[in-house]
Amino acid sequence: MRERIEAANAQAVGRITSADPVLIDIAPAGEVIPGLVGRMILHSGPPVGWSRMCGAQRGACIGMVLFEGWAKNPAEAEQLLASGAITLEPNHHHQAVGPMAGTITRSLPVFVVKDTASGSRACCRQVEGRQQFGDYSDEALDGLRRWRDVWAPSLRQGIQQKGGVTLRPIIAKALQMGDELHNRPVAATTLFADVMALAMVEAGVSKNNLLATLAHLTYNEFFFLGLSMASAKAFCDAAAGIAYSTVVTAMARNGTEFGIRVSGLGDEWYTAPAPRIDGLYLTGYSADDAGLDMGDSAITETVGWGGFVLGGAPGILSLIGGTSEQAMQISRDMGEITVATHPTYRIPALGFVGAPVGIDIVKVMRSGIVPVIDTAIAHKDPGYPKIGAGMVRAPSECFEKALQAYARRYGLS
Amino acid sequence: MRERIEAANAQAVGRITSADPVLIDIAPAGEVIPGLVGRMILHSGPPVGWSRMCGAQRGACIGMVLFEGWAKNPAEAEQLLASGAITLEPNHHHQAVGPMAGTITRSLPVFVVKDTASGSRACCRQVEGRQQFGDYSDEALDGLRRWRDVWAPSLRQGIQQKGGVTLRPIIAKALQMGDELHNRPVAATTLFADVMALAMVEAGVSKNNLLATLAHLTYNEFFFLGLSMASAKAFCDAAAGIAYSTVVTAMARNGTEFGIRVSGLGDEWYTAPAPRIDGLYLTGYSADDAGLDMGDSAITETVGWGGFVLGGAPGILSLIGGTSEQAMQISRDMGEITVATHPTYRIPALGFVGAPVGIDIVKVMRSGIVPVIDTAIAHKDPGYPKIGAGMVRAPSECFEKALQAYARRYGLS
C-alpha cells in the first residue's frame, strides 16, 4: 500500500515538475472557458452561493454584472445577483482560476496557458488592484474595459505573431531574481514585458496601443501573477485524478471557505472556514477592515511557489511583513510537507535547491505543518480596492477531512 | 584630527549616497569624453604602457585600432601600437570607465551619465563578451559596429525623446531583485529595457532598428553594467578631492596592476601587482589560461555594489562559485571597512539594510579586511573572448601605500 501511494505521488508530482507551460492565447473567456455560457460569473474558491458570499466577492460580482451590462447600476446588479438570475460557479470547475474574488464573465479576456507536456490547458483572468478586490466603481471597471479593448488585444497580436510564449524560461529566471510568483511576480513581469515588446513590435501593433500596453506591463508589477496562476492550474489539472495519490491539486478560497482538492480523491472539496490573514495594511486601513482569506492564487503555492519559496524572495517582506530568517524557515518547513523538489525551478538563496513541490496530506497531518500562503487582503465589505497583504496558514481541518475521506475511499485505518 | 577625518569622510560618502544618476546621452566618445582626441585609446586601470600591458588588453587595443581603421590587419595594428603612434591613457584620467580591457576610442558610442545632485558627469563604454576581453576577430568587431550603427543610435533616440533616463529607481529596484550590478545586472537590464522600449517606440525608431535593439537588450544580460559603471564613476568623481578624507574613490585594474585612489589624496594612484582571480571557467578553459585581474568595473564595488552586496545576489554564485552563506558573510565583512550604509539602496536578504558605502583605507588596514570584487576573467593572451568569472580580493599593498601617503600628506604618525 505504501509503495502504491509513493508511486502515485511520484506520478502526480512528476506531472507538475515536467510541465512546460506556453501562453497560447489571450481571448474572451466565453470563447475559451468550457461551460462558461450566458449570465454566469465564475468566482474563486470552492462553491459558494450569493447568500454566503463574502463582501469583497459580492462587490466583485456586482462589478462584473455592470461590466457585462446585465444591470444599469449597483443596486440593480445586487438585486439580480440575489434573485439567482446570475449563475455563480467556481473557476476551478471550469479549468480556470482567478486572483482574489476571481470573477470571470464571458466578455473578459483571459490568459490561455497550455502545458505542452501533458496537454492540460487552463485559463486565468488578469490581475489588477480594484475590481478583483470588490471595488465596482466606474474607475475600477475602466481598468477592465482597457484590458478588454486595448491591452489584451494588443498582447494577443503579439502572442499570435510568436505562435505562443514559452513560460518556463521566464519562470525559472524570475525565481532566481527574488520572485516567488504569487505576491512578487516583479521579475517575471518585466521579463515577460521584454518578450512581448519584441513580439508586439514584430506583429505591427499600432503605436498608440503599443505604448499603452507597454506602459501597462511596465507599471503593473503584478501582471505575471495571472500567468503563474494559469500555469499552476494547468500543472495541477494534469496531476489530478491519480488513484492513491495523496498530493494536493488545489488550494482555493472564496473569503468564506478555504478548500483543497487531492489527486486521489477526484473533484471533491475539503473545506474549512477561511482563515484570517496576518499582514500589513495600506494607509487608512487596519485589521478591523479585513475580509478573510480569498482567491484562487494559492494554486501557486500548490505547485511550490508563493510561500513555498519565500526564502528566495525576501523583497516581498516589505509588503507582507516578517524577517528573511523567518522566510527561509518557512521554505524549509514547506520542504517537510512536500514529496519532491523541482529539478528546474531552483532557488539561489536556498543553495540552488529546487522549489518544494507536491503537498502531501499525510505529511501535513503527521508533521502538523500546514502550507503557508502569502496573499493580498481585501476589505470585508463590498466596494473597496486592495487594502493590504500578508501571510496565512491553510486550515489543518481541510487536510484532516481529506485524509478521512482518503481512508474511507482506499480502506485505510 | 579624528573629527576632521570623520567630517571629511561623511562629506565624501554623502556625495555618493545622495547621487542621482541620469543617463543623458549615448554619443560617440570623441564628442563627449574630455581630452579624447586623435589616435588615442583609453584603457582600464591605472596607467600602463604597451610594453607592460597584459595580453587581453593588448588584444583589445588591436581590436580598437582595427575598429577605427587605423590599421588594416592585426599585425599592422600591433606594430602601430608598439611604435607608440597610438596614445594610451587610463579612462579614469578622462572622467570615464570601461569594463575589462576598457578600451574606448573616438568613434565608439559611450553612455553619458550625469549625477544631477553634484553635476558630476562620467562616461562608460558598452559591455560585451568578446572585444573587451581581447578578442579582435571580425566577429568581435562586428559587435562594436552593430553598437555604433544600430543599437546606440536607436537608444539615443529614445533617451532624447525622454529627455534623459533617471537611473536611481532602476538601481534601487534591481538591488531588491538579486542584482549586485556588477556581474549580475540582470534585473536592471530588463527594467531598463522596459523603459527604453517605451521611449524608442515613442521616438519613432524604425521597426528594424527597434527590433534589433530590443533583442540586444533582451538577450544581453550584462547590458546595464555599462550604466552602473558610468553612474558609479560619476558618484566617485563627486566624492573625490575632499581634504582629509580617507574614503576610496577608485579601484581599477589593467591586468598588470591594481590601483586605488583616495579622496583626500587627489589623483594619485596607489598600486600593487594585479591579483589572480578565484573563479569558475567556461568549457575549454582553465586557471592556466587566465589573465590577472582587469577592468574599471571595480568602480561598482567602490560605491557599494558588486561584492559588497553579494549577500543579496545569490543567483550570481552559479557564475562565480561560493555558497550563499559565504556571500552573506562577505557583505557583512564589507560593512566593517565602510563608513556608511546607503539610505536608498537596501538589500532585502540583509534585512533591508543599506549597501555598505565608502571604503575607508584606515578601516581596511586596521581590520585586515580588503574589498571583495566579483569579476569576469579574461585570457592571459590576446585574441580570446571571456573565459570565466570569479572573486578577487583587492591587494592590501594598495591601501598600505595610500595610508603611508596620507600620513605624509597630513602629518600623521
PDB file of N, CA and C in Angstrom, chain A residues 173 176-177 184 186-187 190-191 193-194 197-198 201-202 204 207 210-211 214-215 218-219 221 314-315 317-318 324 348-349 352, chain B residues 173 176-177 184 186-187 190-191 193-194 197-198 201-202 204 207 210-211 214-215 218-219 221 314-315 317-318 324 348-349 352:
ATOM      1  N   LYS A 173      13.922  31.857 -14.485  1.00  0.00           N
ATOM      2  CA  LYS A 173      14.792  33.017 -14.295  1.00  0.00           C
ATOM      3  C   LYS A 173      14.254  33.925 -13.191  1.00  0.00           C
ATOM      4  N   GLN A 176      15.050  33.085  -9.760  1.00  0.00           N
ATOM      5  CA  GLN A 176      16.427  33.412  -9.379  1.00  0.00           C
ATOM      6  C   GLN A 176      16.608  34.918  -9.242  1.00  0.00           C
ATOM      7  N   MET A 177      15.512  35.654  -9.383  1.00  0.00           N
ATOM      8  CA  MET A 177      15.570  37.116  -9.286  1.00  0.00           C
ATOM      9  C   MET A 177      14.664  37.622  -8.167  1.00  0.00           C
ATOM     10  N   ARG A 184       4.873  38.440  -5.462  1.00  0.00           N
ATOM     11  CA  ARG A 184       6.035  39.107  -6.037  1.00  0.00           C
ATOM     12  C   ARG A 184       6.382  38.467  -7.378  1.00  0.00           C
ATOM     13  N   VAL A 186       7.482  40.316  -9.864  1.00  0.00           N
ATOM     14  CA  VAL A 186       8.052  41.542 -10.423  1.00  0.00           C
ATOM     15  C   VAL A 186       9.011  41.243 -11.569  1.00  0.00           C
ATOM     16  N   ALA A 187       9.935  40.310 -11.326  1.00  0.00           N
ATOM     17  CA  ALA A 187      10.924  39.980 -12.353  1.00  0.00           C
ATOM     18  C   ALA A 187      10.249  39.290 -13.532  1.00  0.00           C
ATOM     19  N   THR A 190       8.598  41.798 -15.756  1.00  0.00           N
ATOM     20  CA  THR A 190       9.479  42.599 -16.605  1.00  0.00           C
ATOM     21  C   THR A 190      10.127  41.733 -17.689  1.00  0.00           C
ATOM     22  N   LEU A 191      10.430  40.476 -17.374  1.00  0.00           N
ATOM     23  CA  LEU A 191      10.969  39.579 -18.400  1.00  0.00           C
ATOM     24  C   LEU A 191       9.915  39.319 -19.482  1.00  0.00           C
ATOM     25  N   ALA A 193       7.512  41.332 -20.217  1.00  0.00           N
ATOM     26  CA  ALA A 193       7.357  42.589 -20.955  1.00  0.00           C
ATOM     27  C   ALA A 193       8.391  42.698 -22.072  1.00  0.00           C
ATOM     28  N   ASP A 194       9.626  42.280 -21.788  1.00  0.00           N
ATOM     29  CA  ASP A 194      10.676  42.318 -22.814  1.00  0.00           C
ATOM     30  C   ASP A 194      10.288  41.454 -24.016  1.00  0.00           C
ATOM     31  N   ALA A 197       7.308  43.000 -25.854  1.00  0.00           N
ATOM     32  CA  ALA A 197       7.643  44.217 -26.602  1.00  0.00           C
ATOM     33  C   ALA A 197       8.119  43.821 -27.998  1.00  0.00           C
ATOM     34  N   LEU A 198       9.048  42.886 -28.049  1.00  0.00           N
ATOM     35  CA  LEU A 198       9.537  42.395 -29.340  1.00  0.00           C
ATOM     36  C   LEU A 198       8.394  41.832 -30.186  1.00  0.00           C
ATOM     37  N   VAL A 201       5.916  44.570 -31.432  1.00  0.00           N
ATOM     38  CA  VAL A 201       6.511  45.392 -32.497  1.00  0.00           C
ATOM     39  C   VAL A 201       6.528  44.589 -33.794  1.00  0.00           C
ATOM     40  N   GLU A 202       6.987  43.363 -33.685  1.00  0.00           N
ATOM     41  CA  GLU A 202       7.042  42.472 -34.851  1.00  0.00           C
ATOM     42  C   GLU A 202       5.657  42.312 -35.485  1.00  0.00           C
ATOM     43  N   GLY A 204       3.307  44.364 -35.527  1.00  0.00           N
ATOM     44  CA  GLY A 204       2.768  45.597 -36.092  1.00  0.00           C
ATOM     45  C   GLY A 204       1.599  46.188 -35.318  1.00  0.00           C
ATOM     46  N   LYS A 207       0.961  52.128 -32.893  1.00  0.00           N
ATOM     47  CA  LYS A 207       1.815  52.849 -31.951  1.00  0.00           C
ATOM     48  C   LYS A 207       1.080  53.175 -30.650  1.00  0.00           C
ATOM     49  N   LEU A 210       0.488  50.015 -28.691  1.00  0.00           N
ATOM     50  CA  LEU A 210       1.779  49.507 -28.243  1.00  0.00           C
ATOM     51  C   LEU A 210       2.249  50.285 -27.017  1.00  0.00           C
ATOM     52  N   LEU A 211       2.177  51.597 -27.092  1.00  0.00           N
ATOM     53  CA  LEU A 211       2.605  52.430 -25.960  1.00  0.00           C
ATOM     54  C   LEU A 211       1.748  52.149 -24.730  1.00  0.00           C
ATOM     55  N   LEU A 214       2.648  48.556 -23.418  1.00  0.00           N
ATOM     56  CA  LEU A 214       3.974  48.511 -22.790  1.00  0.00           C
ATOM     57  C   LEU A 214       3.951  49.244 -21.449  1.00  0.00           C
ATOM     58  N   ALA A 215       3.250  50.361 -21.394  1.00  0.00           N
ATOM     59  CA  ALA A 215       3.161  51.103 -20.131  1.00  0.00           C
ATOM     60  C   ALA A 215       2.429  50.261 -19.085  1.00  0.00           C
ATOM     61  N   THR A 218       4.830  47.693 -17.880  1.00  0.00           N
ATOM     62  CA  THR A 218       5.957  48.277 -17.154  1.00  0.00           C
ATOM     63  C   THR A 218       5.546  48.761 -15.767  1.00  0.00           C
ATOM     64  N   TYR A 219       4.311  49.236 -15.639  1.00  0.00           N
ATOM     65  CA  TYR A 219       3.917  49.842 -14.367  1.00  0.00           C
ATOM     66  C   TYR A 219       2.907  49.002 -13.587  1.00  0.00           C
ATOM     67  N   GLU A 221       3.311  45.669 -11.711  1.00  0.00           N
ATOM     68  CA  GLU A 221       4.236  44.608 -11.304  1.00  0.00           C
ATOM     69  C   GLU A 221       3.569  43.256 -11.101  1.00  0.00           C
ATOM     70  N   PRO A 314      13.072  37.617  -0.482  1.00  0.00           N
ATOM     71  CA  PRO A 314      12.960  38.470   0.710  1.00  0.00           C
ATOM     72  C   PRO A 314      12.413  39.867   0.410  1.00  0.00           C
ATOM     73  N   GLY A 315      12.478  40.281  -0.854  1.00  0.00           N
ATOM     74  CA  GLY A 315      11.952  41.604  -1.210  1.00  0.00           C
ATOM     75  C   GLY A 315      10.484  41.742  -0.874  1.00  0.00           C
ATOM     76  N   LEU A 317       9.025  40.903   1.754  1.00  0.00           N
ATOM     77  CA  LEU A 317       8.751  41.093   3.176  1.00  0.00           C
ATOM     78  C   LEU A 317       8.356  42.528   3.508  1.00  0.00           C
ATOM     79  N   SER A 318       8.758  43.477   2.657  1.00  0.00           N
ATOM     80  CA  SER A 318       8.332  44.860   2.894  1.00  0.00           C
ATOM     81  C   SER A 318       6.829  44.988   2.680  1.00  0.00           C
ATOM     82  N   SER A 324      13.866  37.917   6.953  1.00  0.00           N
ATOM     83  CA  SER A 324      14.343  36.972   5.935  1.00  0.00           C
ATOM     84  C   SER A 324      14.671  35.618   6.574  1.00  0.00           C
ATOM     85  N   PRO A 348      18.455  30.290  -5.569  1.00  0.00           N
ATOM     86  CA  PRO A 348      19.844  30.575  -5.184  1.00  0.00           C
ATOM     87  C   PRO A 348      20.033  30.742  -3.677  1.00  0.00           C
ATOM     88  N   ALA A 349      19.121  31.484  -3.025  1.00  0.00           N
ATOM     89  CA  ALA A 349      19.300  31.759  -1.596  1.00  0.00           C
ATOM     90  C   ALA A 349      19.196  30.489  -0.765  1.00  0.00           C
ATOM     91  N   PHE A 352      20.536  26.879  -4.204  1.00  0.00           N
ATOM     92  CA  PHE A 352      20.114  26.360  -5.512  1.00  0.00           C
ATOM     93  C   PHE A 352      19.325  25.055  -5.404  1.00  0.00           C
TER      94      PHE A 352
ATOM     95  N   LYS B 173      15.531  49.241  -7.417  1.00  0.00           N
ATOM     96  CA  LYS B 173      14.660  48.086  -7.616  1.00  0.00           C
ATOM     97  C   LYS B 173      15.479  46.837  -7.949  1.00  0.00           C
ATOM     98  N   GLN B 176      16.894  44.949  -5.206  1.00  0.00           N
ATOM     99  CA  GLN B 176      15.910  44.136  -4.480  1.00  0.00           C
ATOM    100  C   GLN B 176      15.480  42.934  -5.315  1.00  0.00           C
ATOM    101  N   MET B 177      16.108  42.775  -6.465  1.00  0.00           N
ATOM    102  CA  MET B 177      15.772  41.663  -7.356  1.00  0.00           C
ATOM    103  C   MET B 177      16.988  40.777  -7.611  1.00  0.00           C
ATOM    104  N   ARG B 184      26.144  40.739 -12.080  1.00  0.00           N
ATOM    105  CA  ARG B 184      24.739  40.366 -12.190  1.00  0.00           C
ATOM    106  C   ARG B 184      23.880  41.628 -12.262  1.00  0.00           C
ATOM    107  N   VAL B 186      21.219  41.725 -14.168  1.00  0.00           N
ATOM    108  CA  VAL B 186      20.164  41.096 -14.961  1.00  0.00           C
ATOM    109  C   VAL B 186      18.835  41.839 -14.828  1.00  0.00           C
ATOM    110  N   ALA B 187      18.453  42.114 -13.588  1.00  0.00           N
ATOM    111  CA  ALA B 187      17.177  42.792 -13.358  1.00  0.00           C
ATOM    112  C   ALA B 187      17.243  44.228 -13.866  1.00  0.00           C
ATOM    113  N   THR B 190      16.772  44.333 -17.574  1.00  0.00           N
ATOM    114  CA  THR B 190      15.411  44.118 -18.065  1.00  0.00           C
ATOM    115  C   THR B 190      14.500  45.296 -17.694  1.00  0.00           C
ATOM    116  N   LEU B 191      14.728  45.899 -16.523  1.00  0.00           N
ATOM    117  CA  LEU B 191      13.952  47.090 -16.167  1.00  0.00           C
ATOM    118  C   LEU B 191      14.276  48.240 -17.120  1.00  0.00           C
ATOM    119  N   ALA B 193      15.341  47.890 -20.140  1.00  0.00           N
ATOM    120  CA  ALA B 193      14.764  47.530 -21.443  1.00  0.00           C
ATOM    121  C   ALA B 193      13.301  47.949 -21.526  1.00  0.00           C
ATOM    122  N   ASP B 194      12.558  47.758 -20.428  1.00  0.00           N
ATOM    123  CA  ASP B 194      11.146  48.161 -20.413  1.00  0.00           C
ATOM    124  C   ASP B 194      11.012  49.663 -20.657  1.00  0.00           C
ATOM    125  N   ALA B 197      12.047  50.515 -24.245  1.00  0.00           N
ATOM    126  CA  ALA B 197      11.081  50.069 -25.257  1.00  0.00           C
ATOM    127  C   ALA B 197      10.038  51.163 -25.453  1.00  0.00           C
ATOM    128  N   LEU B 198       9.482  51.633 -24.353  1.00  0.00           N
ATOM    129  CA  LEU B 198       8.504  52.722 -24.419  1.00  0.00           C
ATOM    130  C   LEU B 198       9.103  53.956 -25.096  1.00  0.00           C
ATOM    131  N   VAL B 201       9.771  53.443 -28.903  1.00  0.00           N
ATOM    132  CA  VAL B 201       8.518  53.430 -29.673  1.00  0.00           C
ATOM    133  C   VAL B 201       7.995  54.854 -29.789  1.00  0.00           C
ATOM    134  N   GLU B 202       7.977  55.540 -28.670  1.00  0.00           N
ATOM    135  CA  GLU B 202       7.509  56.934 -28.642  1.00  0.00           C
ATOM    136  C   GLU B 202       8.323  57.799 -29.612  1.00  0.00           C
ATOM    137  N   GLY B 204       9.700  56.941 -32.284  1.00  0.00           N
ATOM    138  CA  GLY B 204       9.535  56.574 -33.685  1.00  0.00           C
ATOM    139  C   GLY B 204      10.753  55.915 -34.312  1.00  0.00           C
ATOM    140  N   LYS B 207      11.165  50.265 -37.373  1.00  0.00           N
ATOM    141  CA  LYS B 207      10.820  48.918 -36.901  1.00  0.00           C
ATOM    142  C   LYS B 207      12.038  47.995 -36.852  1.00  0.00           C
ATOM    143  N   LEU B 210      14.329  49.072 -34.067  1.00  0.00           N
ATOM    144  CA  LEU B 210      13.652  48.820 -32.796  1.00  0.00           C
ATOM    145  C   LEU B 210      13.758  47.339 -32.431  1.00  0.00           C
ATOM    146  N   LEU B 211      13.462  46.480 -33.389  1.00  0.00           N
ATOM    147  CA  LEU B 211      13.536  45.039 -33.131  1.00  0.00           C
ATOM    148  C   LEU B 211      14.959  44.620 -32.782  1.00  0.00           C
ATOM    149  N   LEU B 214      15.801  46.076 -29.223  1.00  0.00           N
ATOM    150  CA  LEU B 214      15.079  45.372 -28.153  1.00  0.00           C
ATOM    151  C   LEU B 214      15.651  43.971 -27.967  1.00  0.00           C
ATOM    152  N   ALA B 215      15.980  43.313 -29.059  1.00  0.00           N
ATOM    153  CA  ALA B 215      16.561  41.972 -28.951  1.00  0.00           C
ATOM    154  C   ALA B 215      17.918  42.041 -28.257  1.00  0.00           C
ATOM    155  N   THR B 218      17.250  42.473 -24.626  1.00  0.00           N
ATOM    156  CA  THR B 218      16.595  41.311 -24.032  1.00  0.00           C
ATOM    157  C   THR B 218      17.561  40.138 -23.865  1.00  0.00           C
ATOM    158  N   TYR B 219      18.514  40.024 -24.785  1.00  0.00           N
ATOM    159  CA  TYR B 219      19.378  38.844 -24.749  1.00  0.00           C
ATOM    160  C   TYR B 219      20.816  39.158 -24.342  1.00  0.00           C
ATOM    161  N   GLU B 221      22.294  40.161 -20.938  1.00  0.00           N
ATOM    162  CA  GLU B 221      22.022  40.422 -19.520  1.00  0.00           C
ATOM    163  C   GLU B 221      22.993  41.403 -18.877  1.00  0.00           C
ATOM    164  N   PRO B 314      22.442  36.042  -4.534  1.00  0.00           N
ATOM    165  CA  PRO B 314      22.970  34.672  -4.550  1.00  0.00           C
ATOM    166  C   PRO B 314      22.916  34.017  -5.929  1.00  0.00           C
ATOM    167  N   GLY B 315      22.075  34.545  -6.819  1.00  0.00           N
ATOM    168  CA  GLY B 315      21.990  33.976  -8.166  1.00  0.00           C
ATOM    169  C   GLY B 315      23.324  34.006  -8.885  1.00  0.00           C
ATOM    170  N   LEU B 317      26.124  33.207  -7.769  1.00  0.00           N
ATOM    171  CA  LEU B 317      27.067  32.188  -7.317  1.00  0.00           C
ATOM    172  C   LEU B 317      27.226  31.045  -8.314  1.00  0.00           C
ATOM    173  N   SER B 318      26.212  30.849  -9.167  1.00  0.00           N
ATOM    174  CA  SER B 318      26.351  29.816 -10.199  1.00  0.00           C
ATOM    175  C   SER B 318      27.415  30.225 -11.210  1.00  0.00           C
ATOM    176  N   SER B 324      25.757  30.695  -0.495  1.00  0.00           N
ATOM    177  CA  SER B 324      25.051  31.918  -0.127  1.00  0.00           C
ATOM    178  C   SER B 324      25.452  32.370   1.277  1.00  0.00           C
ATOM    179  N   PRO B 348      17.084  43.332   0.657  1.00  0.00           N
ATOM    180  CA  PRO B 348      16.103  42.536   1.408  1.00  0.00           C
ATOM    181  C   PRO B 348      16.727  41.368   2.176  1.00  0.00           C
ATOM    182  N   ALA B 349      17.632  40.626   1.520  1.00  0.00           N
ATOM    183  CA  ALA B 349      18.204  39.435   2.165  1.00  0.00           C
ATOM    184  C   ALA B 349      19.043  39.804   3.378  1.00  0.00           C
ATOM    185  N   PHE B 352      16.957  44.328   4.749  1.00  0.00           N
ATOM    186  CA  PHE B 352      16.710  45.662   4.198  1.00  0.00           C
ATOM    187  C   PHE B 352      17.718  46.703   4.693  1.00  0.00           C
TER     188      PHE B 352
END
